[in-house]
Amino acid sequence: MTQTPAIKSPSARARILTAAKSRFAAAGFEGTSTRQIAEKAGVAQSLLLYHFASKDELWRAVMDAQFERADALRQAVTVSDSLSIEDRLMAGVDAFITLCAEDPDLHRLMTIEGRSKSDRLEWLVETHLRRFFGPTRDLIVEGQKQGVIRNGDPVLLYYTIIAIAGSVFSFEPEMSLLEPRNNAQNRETVSALIRQVLFAQGS
Amino acid sequence: MTQTPAIKSPSARARILTAAKSRFAAAGFEGTSTRQIAEKAGVAQSLLLYHFASKDELWRAVMDAQFERADALRQAVTVSDSLSIEDRLMAGVDAFITLCAEDPDLHRLMTIEGRSKSDRLEWLVETHLRRFFGPTRDLIVEGQKQGVIRNGDPVLLYYTIIAIAGSVFSFEPEMSLLEPRNNAQNRETVSALIRQVLFAQGS
DNA sequence: TATGATCCTGATCAATTGATCAAGGACAGT
DNA sequence: ACTGTCCTTGATCAATTGATCAGGATCATA
């Protein structure tokens, strides 16, 4: 069996993944060269293409790792427990906020390739995004039926949540250029804003 | 005087600007090649660098044109009329929503370069973004003093507005991949969502 | 129809891109 | 010491990048 490499020497491969993540998040796929990643990881450029078949596959590996971390979010929404719809939805939202606050790269990676149709965006949607969107959307629709959640296009509501939760953290460079700031209790504020949007009394 | 070219033949130069705008919005500065723009504009690649000194300057010209269109927005917020803070702020918000709905490229151009610090982002912030941010921020702060607008970091509130208003329209490709949709009355919904965020009774 | 300025193109440049390959190092098991 | 597998590097490839340049259209004015 030439397969089952299981755990290769973690150091170099892991350093490549880390470097690639931060570069892809900052400049996008096209804006990042394999040599930039290699330099940041402290390895030869040719080593990237030994561990990953192509730049494209390296990008996919980065995405896979990111969304593995995010799976706790999906579970929070999916578990059909005795919890109310409101609680389940906000559990997912807060999990997402936590992820974004811990590592702004997640939201950047999710969105930076999403501006124009491309094979990469299509892969991202089908492989990862849909798994989060599906259950969350169902929850929103059900909440609307029960009159707990404001009416309106559920996809629009879903994207509004993503936009509020993510952009506050991922646009930190731009925001701090505009005005020096203190991001101490952003998480609570963002959570309150989203709650306002979802559960407002307005139709 | 070799200067004062004033109005050059509009057709080619304008076609270049239009093509550049849509490419830059879709793929960002680094993800777009001058040849792609030239092909879309139906001109030779060398013509881009006849009309604009460099790719960088072409990008800046695109941005200048975009923000010229957006100046109505700034005026709506700036005019210190008899209007209430609430009305002035929502006038600006609705103007921004209209701009984003008419042309999703505006929000994409504003944000696609804003993920990592770069000379381009710095130029964008200092030359354009600050002119919009300043008056709007002042309005938010004044509204908070009067107890009309919810408390919290004004920069965060500002960015939340931008995020809600813009991303709903600019992520249309991604959203329609997730689910076929009808964007008929998005504008009213978005406006209502933002109003909810700004003027909610919550602290 | 000359003149001159403006607009536009194709050829070409050096630099950078993702990718490939030969070669050797590290290190285990025999 | 020998073998074989996995890891890593440097040299190098064709393709693409932004930029430059010489020269030809085009067109108003004289």
GROMACS .gro file of C-alpha atoms (C1' of nucleotides) in nm:
model
  466
    1MET     CA    1   0.000   0.000   0.000
    2THR     CA    2   0.151   0.328  -0.099
    3GLN     CA    3  -0.161   0.492   0.047
    4THR     CA    4  -0.240   0.566   0.409
    5PRO     CA    5   0.038   0.816   0.472
    6ALA     CA    6  -0.170   0.889   0.781
    7ILE     CA    7   0.040   1.130   0.984
    8LYS     CA    8   0.334   1.257   0.790
    9SER     CA    9   0.597   1.463   0.957
   10PRO     CA   10   0.361   1.734   1.079
   11SER     CA   11   0.601   2.022   1.092
   12ALA     CA   12   0.658   2.114   0.729
   13ARG     CA   13   0.320   2.011   0.594
   14ALA     CA   14   0.142   2.187   0.879
   15ARG     CA   15   0.352   2.500   0.837
   16ILE     CA   16   0.259   2.506   0.469
   17LEU     CA   17  -0.110   2.478   0.551
   18THR     CA   18  -0.088   2.757   0.807
   19ALA     CA   19   0.103   2.987   0.576
   20ALA     CA   20  -0.132   2.913   0.288
   21LYS     CA   21  -0.436   2.986   0.500
   22SER     CA   22  -0.317   3.331   0.604
   23ARG     CA   23  -0.209   3.424   0.252
   24PHE     CA   24  -0.525   3.297   0.085
   25ALA     CA   25  -0.735   3.479   0.343
   26ALA     CA   26  -0.546   3.803   0.291
   27ALA     CA   27  -0.509   3.811  -0.086
   28GLY     CA   28  -0.732   3.537  -0.225
   29PHE     CA   29  -0.636   3.244  -0.443
   30GLU     CA   30  -0.527   3.442  -0.745
   31GLY     CA   31  -0.349   3.705  -0.543
   32THR     CA   32  -0.126   3.452  -0.374
   33SER     CA   33   0.176   3.285  -0.530
   34THR     CA   34   0.312   2.951  -0.421
   35ARG     CA   35   0.647   3.114  -0.361
   36GLN     CA   36   0.495   3.361  -0.115
   37ILE     CA   37   0.344   3.072   0.077
   38ALA     CA   38   0.669   2.878   0.067
   39GLU     CA   39   0.866   3.173   0.196
   40LYS     CA   40   0.621   3.227   0.481
   41ALA     CA   41   0.639   2.858   0.568
   42GLY     CA   42   1.017   2.857   0.544
   43VAL     CA   43   1.039   2.579   0.286
   44ALA     CA   44   1.124   2.543  -0.080
   45GLN     CA   45   0.848   2.624  -0.326
   46SER     CA   46   0.874   2.281  -0.483
   47LEU     CA   47   0.786   2.123  -0.150
   48LEU     CA   48   0.434   2.263  -0.170
   49LEU     CA   49   0.375   2.062  -0.483
   50TYR     CA   50   0.519   1.753  -0.329
   51HIS     CA   51   0.270   1.758  -0.043
   52PHE     CA   52  -0.019   1.886  -0.253
   53ALA     CA   53  -0.078   1.790  -0.612
   54SER     CA   54  -0.138   2.149  -0.720
   55LYS     CA   55  -0.196   2.498  -0.591
   56ASP     CA   56  -0.566   2.432  -0.634
   57GLU     CA   57  -0.550   2.121  -0.417
   58LEU     CA   58  -0.354   2.308  -0.150
   59TRP     CA   59  -0.634   2.564  -0.143
   60ARG     CA   60  -0.892   2.288  -0.102
   61ALA     CA   61  -0.691   2.133   0.181
   62VAL     CA   62  -0.690   2.470   0.357
   63MET     CA   63  -1.066   2.494   0.319
   64ASP     CA   64  -1.122   2.140   0.444
   65ALA     CA   65  -0.924   2.217   0.758
   66GLN     CA   66  -1.117   2.537   0.820
   67PHE     CA   67  -1.456   2.377   0.788
   68GLU     CA   68  -1.359   2.086   1.006
   69ARG     CA   69  -1.312   2.336   1.286
   70ALA     CA   70  -1.652   2.483   1.206
   71ASP     CA   71  -1.840   2.158   1.241
   72ALA     CA   72  -1.937   2.229   1.601
   73LEU     CA   73  -2.149   2.509   1.458
   74ARG     CA   74  -2.341   2.279   1.231
   75GLN     CA   75  -2.409   2.041   1.516
   76ALA     CA   76  -2.543   2.319   1.736
   77VAL     CA   77  -2.805   2.397   1.473
   78THR     CA   78  -2.876   2.041   1.369
   79VAL     CA   79  -2.938   1.867   1.700
   80SER     CA   80  -3.313   1.841   1.724
   81ASP     CA   81  -3.336   1.855   2.095
   82SER     CA   82  -3.594   1.988   2.329
   83LEU     CA   83  -3.439   2.327   2.278
   84SER     CA   84  -3.648   2.598   2.123
   85ILE     CA   85  -3.582   2.715   1.772
   86GLU     CA   86  -3.467   3.045   1.910
   87ASP     CA   87  -3.210   2.879   2.133
   88ARG     CA   88  -3.082   2.643   1.867
   89LEU     CA   89  -3.042   2.924   1.616
   90MET     CA   90  -2.865   3.153   1.858
   91ALA     CA   91  -2.641   2.867   1.969
   92GLY     CA   92  -2.527   2.833   1.610
   93VAL     CA   93  -2.490   3.208   1.569
   94ASP     CA   94  -2.280   3.239   1.884
   95ALA     CA   95  -2.066   2.945   1.777
   96PHE     CA   96  -2.006   3.120   1.447
   97ILE     CA   97  -1.923   3.447   1.620
   98THR     CA   98  -1.676   3.266   1.843
   99LEU     CA   99  -1.508   3.109   1.541
  100CYS     CA  100  -1.486   3.443   1.362
  101ALA     CA  101  -1.351   3.620   1.669
  102GLU     CA  102  -1.091   3.353   1.732
  103ASP     CA  103  -0.973   3.350   1.374
  104PRO     CA  104  -1.089   3.616   1.127
  105ASP     CA  105  -0.939   3.410   0.847
  106LEU     CA  106  -1.238   3.177   0.845
  107HIS     CA  107  -1.484   3.440   0.724
  108ARG     CA  108  -1.232   3.585   0.483
  109LEU     CA  109  -1.165   3.247   0.327
  110MET     CA  110  -1.540   3.182   0.301
  111THR     CA  111  -1.615   3.504   0.124
  112ILE     CA  112  -1.308   3.620  -0.064
  113GLU     CA  113  -1.368   3.371  -0.346
  114GLY     CA  114  -1.744   3.426  -0.347
  115ARG     CA  115  -1.767   3.737  -0.559
  116SER     CA  116  -1.772   3.577  -0.900
  117LYS     CA  117  -1.867   3.236  -1.027
  118SER     CA  118  -1.573   3.004  -1.062
  119ASP     CA  119  -1.497   2.637  -1.028
  120ARG     CA  120  -1.347   2.712  -0.690
  121LEU     CA  121  -1.661   2.884  -0.563
  122GLU     CA  122  -1.877   2.603  -0.695
  123TRP     CA  123  -1.663   2.345  -0.516
  124LEU     CA  124  -1.675   2.549  -0.196
  125VAL     CA  125  -2.052   2.580  -0.204
  126GLU     CA  126  -2.120   2.216  -0.284
  127THR     CA  127  -1.857   2.067  -0.055
  128HIS     CA  128  -1.886   2.284   0.253
  129LEU     CA  129  -2.119   2.582   0.251
  130ARG     CA  130  -2.430   2.383   0.168
  131ARG     CA  131  -2.387   2.164   0.475
  132PHE     CA  132  -2.411   2.470   0.697
  133PHE     CA  133  -2.669   2.652   0.495
  134GLY     CA  134  -2.918   2.365   0.474
  135PRO     CA  135  -2.996   2.305   0.843
  136THR     CA  136  -2.978   2.673   0.929
  137ARG     CA  137  -3.219   2.765   0.653
  138ASP     CA  138  -3.463   2.496   0.765
  139LEU     CA  139  -3.447   2.632   1.117
  140ILE     CA  140  -3.520   2.984   0.997
  141VAL     CA  141  -3.814   2.871   0.786
  142GLU     CA  142  -3.959   2.672   1.074
  143GLY     CA  143  -3.917   2.968   1.306
  144GLN     CA  144  -4.097   3.189   1.058
  145LYS     CA  145  -4.389   2.946   1.047
  146GLN     CA  146  -4.412   2.963   1.424
  147GLY     CA  147  -4.396   3.340   1.412
  148VAL     CA  148  -4.081   3.351   1.622
  149ILE     CA  149  -3.853   3.479   1.347
  150ARG     CA  150  -3.922   3.783   1.133
  151ASN     CA  151  -4.054   3.717   0.785
  152GLY     CA  152  -3.860   3.763   0.467
  153ASP     CA  153  -3.642   3.564   0.230
  154PRO     CA  154  -3.463   3.310   0.452
  155VAL     CA  155  -3.155   3.314   0.229
  156LEU     CA  156  -3.134   3.689   0.279
  157LEU     CA  157  -3.166   3.650   0.655
  158TYR     CA  158  -2.901   3.378   0.652
  159TYR     CA  159  -2.658   3.598   0.463
  160THR     CA  160  -2.731   3.891   0.686
  161ILE     CA  161  -2.624   3.685   0.985
  162ILE     CA  162  -2.305   3.578   0.811
  163ALA     CA  163  -2.235   3.936   0.704
  164ILE     CA  164  -2.281   4.089   1.048
  165ALA     CA  165  -2.095   3.821   1.239
  166GLY     CA  166  -1.809   3.786   0.996
  167SER     CA  167  -1.734   4.123   0.851
  168VAL     CA  168  -1.699   4.295   1.187
  169PHE     CA  169  -1.399   4.076   1.256
  170SER     CA  170  -1.261   4.017   0.909
  171PHE     CA  171  -1.250   4.385   0.814
  172GLU     CA  172  -1.046   4.474   1.116
  173PRO     CA  173  -0.751   4.600   0.903
  174GLU     CA  174  -0.976   4.842   0.718
  175MET     CA  175  -1.161   4.949   1.030
  176SER     CA  176  -0.847   5.020   1.227
  177LEU     CA  177  -0.719   5.228   0.938
  178LEU     CA  178  -1.033   5.439   0.967
  179GLU     CA  179  -1.008   5.481   1.340
  180PRO     CA  180  -0.798   5.330   1.619
  181ARG     CA  181  -1.025   5.102   1.811
  182ASN     CA  182  -1.071   4.868   2.100
  183ASN     CA  183  -1.237   4.540   2.012
  184ALA     CA  184  -1.292   4.425   2.366
  185GLN     CA  185  -1.658   4.329   2.382
  186ASN     CA  186  -1.742   4.309   2.016
  187ARG     CA  187  -1.876   3.958   2.051
  188GLU     CA  188  -2.161   4.049   2.282
  189THR     CA  189  -2.256   4.348   2.069
  190VAL     CA  190  -2.259   4.147   1.749
  191SER     CA  191  -2.465   3.874   1.910
  192ALA     CA  192  -2.718   4.132   2.028
  193LEU     CA  193  -2.739   4.290   1.684
  194ILE     CA  194  -2.812   3.959   1.518
  195ARG     CA  195  -3.071   3.870   1.779
  196GLN     CA  196  -3.237   4.202   1.704
  197VAL     CA  197  -3.247   4.128   1.334
  198LEU     CA  198  -3.385   3.778   1.369
  199PHE     CA  199  -3.639   3.808   1.646
  200ALA     CA  200  -3.765   4.162   1.604
  201GLN     CA  201  -4.136   4.213   1.632
  202GLY     CA  202  -4.145   4.382   1.291
  203SER     CA  203  -4.293   4.178   1.007
  204MET     CA  204  -0.013   7.267  -2.345
  205THR     CA  205   0.007   6.894  -2.377
  206GLN     CA  206  -0.221   6.878  -2.072
  207THR     CA  207  -0.595   6.927  -2.053
  208PRO     CA  208  -0.697   6.630  -2.261
  209ALA     CA  209  -1.037   6.706  -2.111
  210ILE     CA  210  -1.280   6.477  -2.290
  211LYS     CA  211  -1.099   6.218  -2.493
  212SER     CA  212  -1.287   5.995  -2.728
  213PRO     CA  213  -1.519   5.844  -2.473
  214SER     CA  214  -1.586   5.512  -2.635
  215ALA     CA  215  -1.264   5.317  -2.586
  216ARG     CA  216  -1.156   5.479  -2.263
  217ALA     CA  217  -1.502   5.435  -2.116
  218ARG     CA  218  -1.521   5.074  -2.230
  219ILE     CA  219  -1.188   5.008  -2.060
  220LEU     CA  220  -1.313   5.160  -1.736
  221THR     CA  221  -1.632   4.957  -1.748
  222ALA     CA  222  -1.451   4.633  -1.821
  223ALA     CA  223  -1.192   4.703  -1.553
  224LYS     CA  224  -1.462   4.774  -1.297
  225SER     CA  225  -1.639   4.445  -1.350
  226ARG     CA  226  -1.317   4.243  -1.352
  227PHE     CA  227  -1.170   4.414  -1.045
  228ALA     CA  228  -1.499   4.367  -0.862
  229ALA     CA  229  -1.514   4.001  -0.952
  230ALA     CA  230  -1.155   3.893  -0.898
  231GLY     CA  231  -0.978   4.179  -0.722
  232PHE     CA  232  -0.674   4.371  -0.834
  233GLU     CA  233  -0.427   4.085  -0.820
  234GLY     CA  234  -0.669   3.836  -0.971
  235THR     CA  235  -0.722   4.045  -1.280
  236SER     CA  236  -0.481   4.075  -1.570
  237THR     CA  237  -0.466   4.370  -1.803
  238ARG     CA  238  -0.522   4.134  -2.095
  239GLN     CA  239  -0.849   4.009  -1.946
  240ILE     CA  240  -0.968   4.366  -1.915
  241ALA     CA  241  -0.855   4.448  -2.267
  242GLU     CA  242  -1.034   4.147  -2.411
  243LYS     CA  243  -1.355   4.236  -2.231
  244ALA     CA  244  -1.328   4.594  -2.354
  245GLY     CA  245  -1.248   4.479  -2.706
  246VAL     CA  246  -0.922   4.670  -2.736
  247ALA     CA  247  -0.553   4.590  -2.744
  248GLN     CA  248  -0.384   4.537  -2.410
  249SER     CA  249  -0.135   4.811  -2.483
  250LEU     CA  250  -0.417   5.062  -2.510
  251LEU     CA  251  -0.490   5.030  -2.138
  252LEU     CA  252  -0.144   5.159  -2.065
  253TYR     CA  253  -0.181   5.438  -2.312
  254HIS     CA  254  -0.489   5.577  -2.137
  255PHE     CA  255  -0.368   5.494  -1.787
  256ALA     CA  256  -0.010   5.514  -1.675
  257SER     CA  257  -0.018   5.175  -1.507
  258LYS     CA  258  -0.252   4.900  -1.396
  259ASP     CA  259  -0.248   5.060  -1.053
  260GLU     CA  260  -0.361   5.393  -1.191
  261LEU     CA  261  -0.637   5.224  -1.391
  262TRP     CA  262  -0.760   5.071  -1.067
  263ARG     CA  263  -0.760   5.412  -0.899
  264ALA     CA  264  -0.951   5.564  -1.190
  265VAL     CA  265  -1.215   5.294  -1.151
  266MET     CA  266  -1.243   5.373  -0.781
  267ASP     CA  267  -1.267   5.746  -0.843
  268ALA     CA  268  -1.556   5.691  -1.082
  269GLN     CA  269  -1.738   5.465  -0.838
  270PHE     CA  270  -1.713   5.706  -0.550
  271GLU     CA  271  -1.819   5.999  -0.762
  272ARG     CA  272  -2.148   5.817  -0.812
  273ALA     CA  273  -2.170   5.762  -0.438
  274ASP     CA  274  -2.138   6.126  -0.345
  275ALA     CA  275  -2.514   6.171  -0.323
  276LEU     CA  276  -2.494   5.941  -0.025
  277ARG     CA  277  -2.243   6.156   0.155
  278GLN     CA  278  -2.453   6.464   0.097
  279ALA     CA  279  -2.763   6.297   0.238
  280VAL     CA  280  -2.581   6.240   0.564
  281THR     CA  281  -2.390   6.567   0.570
  282VAL     CA  282  -2.663   6.822   0.510
  283SER     CA  283  -2.736   6.962   0.852
  284ASP     CA  284  -3.096   7.044   0.791
  285SER     CA  285  -3.395   7.052   1.011
  286LEU     CA  286  -3.421   6.679   0.957
  287SER     CA  287  -3.388   6.451   1.257
  288ILE     CA  288  -3.079   6.240   1.303
  289GLU     CA  289  -3.287   5.933   1.241
  290ASP     CA  290  -3.408   6.068   0.907
  291ARG     CA  291  -3.068   6.184   0.792
  292LEU     CA  292  -2.906   5.854   0.879
  293MET     CA  293  -3.173   5.648   0.710
  294ALA     CA  294  -3.159   5.873   0.404
  295GLY     CA  295  -2.792   5.788   0.374
  296VAL     CA  296  -2.857   5.421   0.436
  297ASP     CA  297  -3.130   5.405   0.174
  298ALA     CA  298  -2.909   5.589  -0.073
  299PHE     CA  299  -2.639   5.332  -0.011
  300ILE     CA  300  -2.885   5.046  -0.052
  301THR     CA  301  -3.002   5.193  -0.380
  302LEU     CA  302  -2.645   5.220  -0.505
  303CYS     CA  303  -2.571   4.861  -0.405
  304ALA     CA  304  -2.890   4.729  -0.560
  305GLU     CA  305  -2.831   4.916  -0.884
  306ASP     CA  306  -2.473   4.800  -0.912
  307PRO     CA  307  -2.337   4.530  -0.681
  308ASP     CA  308  -1.987   4.609  -0.805
  309LEU     CA  309  -1.967   4.912  -0.579
  310HIS     CA  310  -1.967   4.712  -0.258
  311ARG     CA  311  -1.741   4.447  -0.403
  312LEU     CA  312  -1.485   4.705  -0.510
  313MET     CA  313  -1.502   4.869  -0.168
  314THR     CA  314  -1.439   4.550   0.022
  315ILE     CA  315  -1.247   4.309  -0.198
  316GLU     CA  316  -0.919   4.490  -0.134
  317GLY     CA  317  -0.992   4.548   0.233
  318ARG     CA  318  -0.885   4.216   0.376
  319SER     CA  319  -0.516   4.285   0.421
  320LYS     CA  320  -0.314   4.599   0.459
  321SER     CA  321  -0.167   4.722   0.136
  322ASP     CA  322  -0.081   5.049  -0.033
  323ARG     CA  323  -0.398   5.013  -0.234
  324LEU     CA  324  -0.617   4.976   0.074
  325GLU     CA  325  -0.445   5.267   0.242
  326TRP     CA  326  -0.507   5.486  -0.062
  327LEU     CA  327  -0.869   5.376  -0.076
  328VAL     CA  328  -0.930   5.456   0.289
  329GLU     CA  329  -0.761   5.794   0.285
  330THR     CA  330  -0.891   5.910  -0.052
  331HIS     CA  331  -1.250   5.791  -0.044
  332LEU     CA  332  -1.372   5.581   0.246
  333ARG     CA  333  -1.286   5.836   0.511
  334ARG     CA  334  -1.505   6.099   0.348
  335PHE     CA  335  -1.804   5.875   0.390
  336PHE     CA  336  -1.709   5.732   0.723
  337GLY     CA  337  -1.647   6.065   0.897
  338PRO     CA  338  -1.989   6.232   0.871
  339THR     CA  339  -2.175   5.905   0.921
  340ARG     CA  340  -1.980   5.823   1.233
  341ASP     CA  341  -2.046   6.171   1.374
  342LEU     CA  342  -2.414   6.124   1.309
  343ILE     CA  343  -2.417   5.789   1.488
  344VAL     CA  344  -2.232   5.931   1.788
  345GLU     CA  345  -2.468   6.226   1.812
  346GLY     CA  346  -2.766   5.993   1.786
  347GLN     CA  347  -2.627   5.782   2.066
  348LYS     CA  348  -2.592   6.090   2.287
  349GLN     CA  349  -2.955   6.170   2.226
  350GLY     CA  350  -3.053   5.812   2.302
  351VAL     CA  351  -3.202   5.762   1.958
  352ILE     CA  352  -2.944   5.512   1.837
  353ARG     CA  353  -2.842   5.200   2.024
  354ASN     CA  354  -2.515   5.215   2.213
  355GLY     CA  355  -2.196   5.041   2.116
  356ASP     CA  356  -1.880   5.105   1.918
  357PRO     CA  357  -1.987   5.344   1.637
  358VAL     CA  358  -1.731   5.196   1.399
  359LEU     CA  359  -1.882   4.857   1.457
  360LEU     CA  360  -2.231   4.991   1.391
  361TYR     CA  361  -2.107   5.164   1.078
  362TYR     CA  362  -1.953   4.846   0.945
  363THR     CA  363  -2.261   4.648   1.031
  364ILE     CA  364  -2.465   4.879   0.811
  365ILE     CA  365  -2.220   4.844   0.525
  366ALA     CA  366  -2.211   4.468   0.569
  367ILE     CA  367  -2.589   4.420   0.570
  368ALA     CA  368  -2.661   4.660   0.286
  369GLY     CA  369  -2.376   4.552   0.065
  370SER     CA  370  -2.326   4.182   0.107
  371VAL     CA  371  -2.686   4.093   0.038
  372PHE     CA  372  -2.640   4.223  -0.313
  373SER     CA  373  -2.274   4.156  -0.377
  374PHE     CA  374  -2.290   3.789  -0.279
  375GLU     CA  375  -2.568   3.718  -0.520
  376PRO     CA  376  -2.356   3.467  -0.719
  377GLU     CA  377  -2.286   3.265  -0.407
  378MET     CA  378  -2.642   3.293  -0.279
  379SER     CA  379  -2.798   3.181  -0.604
  380LEU     CA  380  -2.565   2.884  -0.608
  381LEU     CA  381  -2.704   2.785  -0.269
  382GLU     CA  382  -3.064   2.827  -0.370
  383PRO     CA  383  -3.250   2.970  -0.667
  384ARG     CA  384  -3.404   3.294  -0.554
  385ASN     CA  385  -3.615   3.593  -0.634
  386ASN     CA  386  -3.464   3.924  -0.533
  387ALA     CA  387  -3.771   4.132  -0.591
  388GLN     CA  388  -3.819   4.330  -0.273
  389ASN     CA  389  -3.480   4.287  -0.112
  390ARG     CA  390  -3.433   4.660  -0.077
  391GLU     CA  391  -3.723   4.713   0.159
  392THR     CA  392  -3.624   4.413   0.368
  393VAL     CA  393  -3.264   4.526   0.399
  394SER     CA  394  -3.369   4.877   0.491
  395ALA     CA  395  -3.596   4.738   0.763
  396LEU     CA  396  -3.321   4.516   0.899
  397ILE     CA  397  -3.079   4.805   0.929
  398ARG     CA  398  -3.341   5.024   1.092
  399GLN     CA  399  -3.394   4.747   1.343
  400VAL     CA  400  -3.024   4.732   1.423
  401LEU     CA  401  -2.978   5.105   1.461
  402PHE     CA  402  -3.289   5.217   1.643
  403ALA     CA  403  -3.372   4.914   1.855
  404GLN     CA  404  -3.472   4.982   2.210
  405GLY     CA  405  -3.198   4.749   2.336
  406SER     CA  406  -2.896   4.918   2.491
  407DT     C1'  407  -0.355   6.746  -4.973
  408DA     C1'  408  -0.034   6.839  -4.642
  409DT     C1'  409   0.038   6.876  -4.123
  410DG     C1'  410   0.020   6.741  -3.668
  411DA     C1'  411  -0.198   6.565  -3.272
  412DT     C1'  412  -0.453   6.194  -3.083
  413DC     C1'  413  -0.579   5.721  -3.069
  414DC     C1'  414  -0.473   5.242  -3.135
  415DT     C1'  415  -0.220   4.805  -3.252
  416DG     C1'  416   0.131   4.424  -3.269
  417DA     C1'  417   0.579   4.287  -3.136
  418DT     C1'  418   0.856   4.240  -2.768
  419DC     C1'  419   1.079   4.293  -2.301
  420DA     C1'  420   1.221   4.115  -1.828
  421DA     C1'  421   0.998   3.930  -1.438
  422DT     C1'  422   0.699   3.615  -1.224
  423DT     C1'  423   0.381   3.238  -1.242
  424DG     C1'  424   0.259   2.708  -1.140
  425DA     C1'  425   0.463   2.298  -1.237
  426DT     C1'  426   0.824   1.921  -1.326
  427DC     C1'  427   1.237   1.670  -1.253
  428DA     C1'  428   1.682   1.483  -1.105
  429DA     C1'  429   1.935   1.442  -0.706
  430DG     C1'  430   2.042   1.395  -0.250
  431DG     C1'  431   1.941   1.379   0.273
  432DA     C1'  432   1.727   1.143   0.674
  433DC     C1'  433   1.620   0.741   0.879
  434DA     C1'  434   1.412   0.323   0.954
  435DG     C1'  435   1.442  -0.203   0.907
  436DT     C1'  436   1.735  -0.578   0.762
  437DA     C1'  437   2.681  -0.164   0.569
  438DC     C1'  438   2.291  -0.209   0.249
  439DT     C1'  439   1.823  -0.108   0.097
  440DG     C1'  440   1.418   0.137   0.032
  441DT     C1'  441   1.088   0.487   0.155
  442DC     C1'  442   0.979   0.932   0.269
  443DC     C1'  443   1.108   1.424   0.274
  444DT     C1'  444   1.339   1.831   0.080
  445DT     C1'  445   1.597   2.115  -0.235
  446DG     C1'  446   1.764   2.372  -0.657
  447DA     C1'  447   1.746   2.401  -1.143
  448DT     C1'  448   1.451   2.457  -1.497
  449DC     C1'  449   1.026   2.452  -1.794
  450DA     C1'  450   0.649   2.692  -2.073
  451DA     C1'  451   0.304   3.025  -1.991
  452DT     C1'  452   0.151   3.453  -1.831
  453DT     C1'  453   0.235   3.892  -1.615
  454DG     C1'  454   0.275   4.441  -1.653
  455DA     C1'  455   0.517   4.741  -1.926
  456DT     C1'  456   0.757   4.961  -2.342
  457DC     C1'  457   0.814   5.098  -2.806
  458DA     C1'  458   0.791   5.178  -3.304
  459DG     C1'  459   0.473   5.253  -3.630
  460DG     C1'  460   0.029   5.293  -3.844
  461DA     C1'  461  -0.482   5.466  -3.840
  462DT     C1'  462  -0.786   5.837  -3.791
  463DC     C1'  463  -0.929   6.298  -3.815
  464DA     C1'  464  -0.967   6.792  -3.768
  465DT     C1'  465  -0.744   7.210  -3.938
  466DA     C1'  466  -0.512   7.474  -4.261
   0.00000   0.00000   0.00000
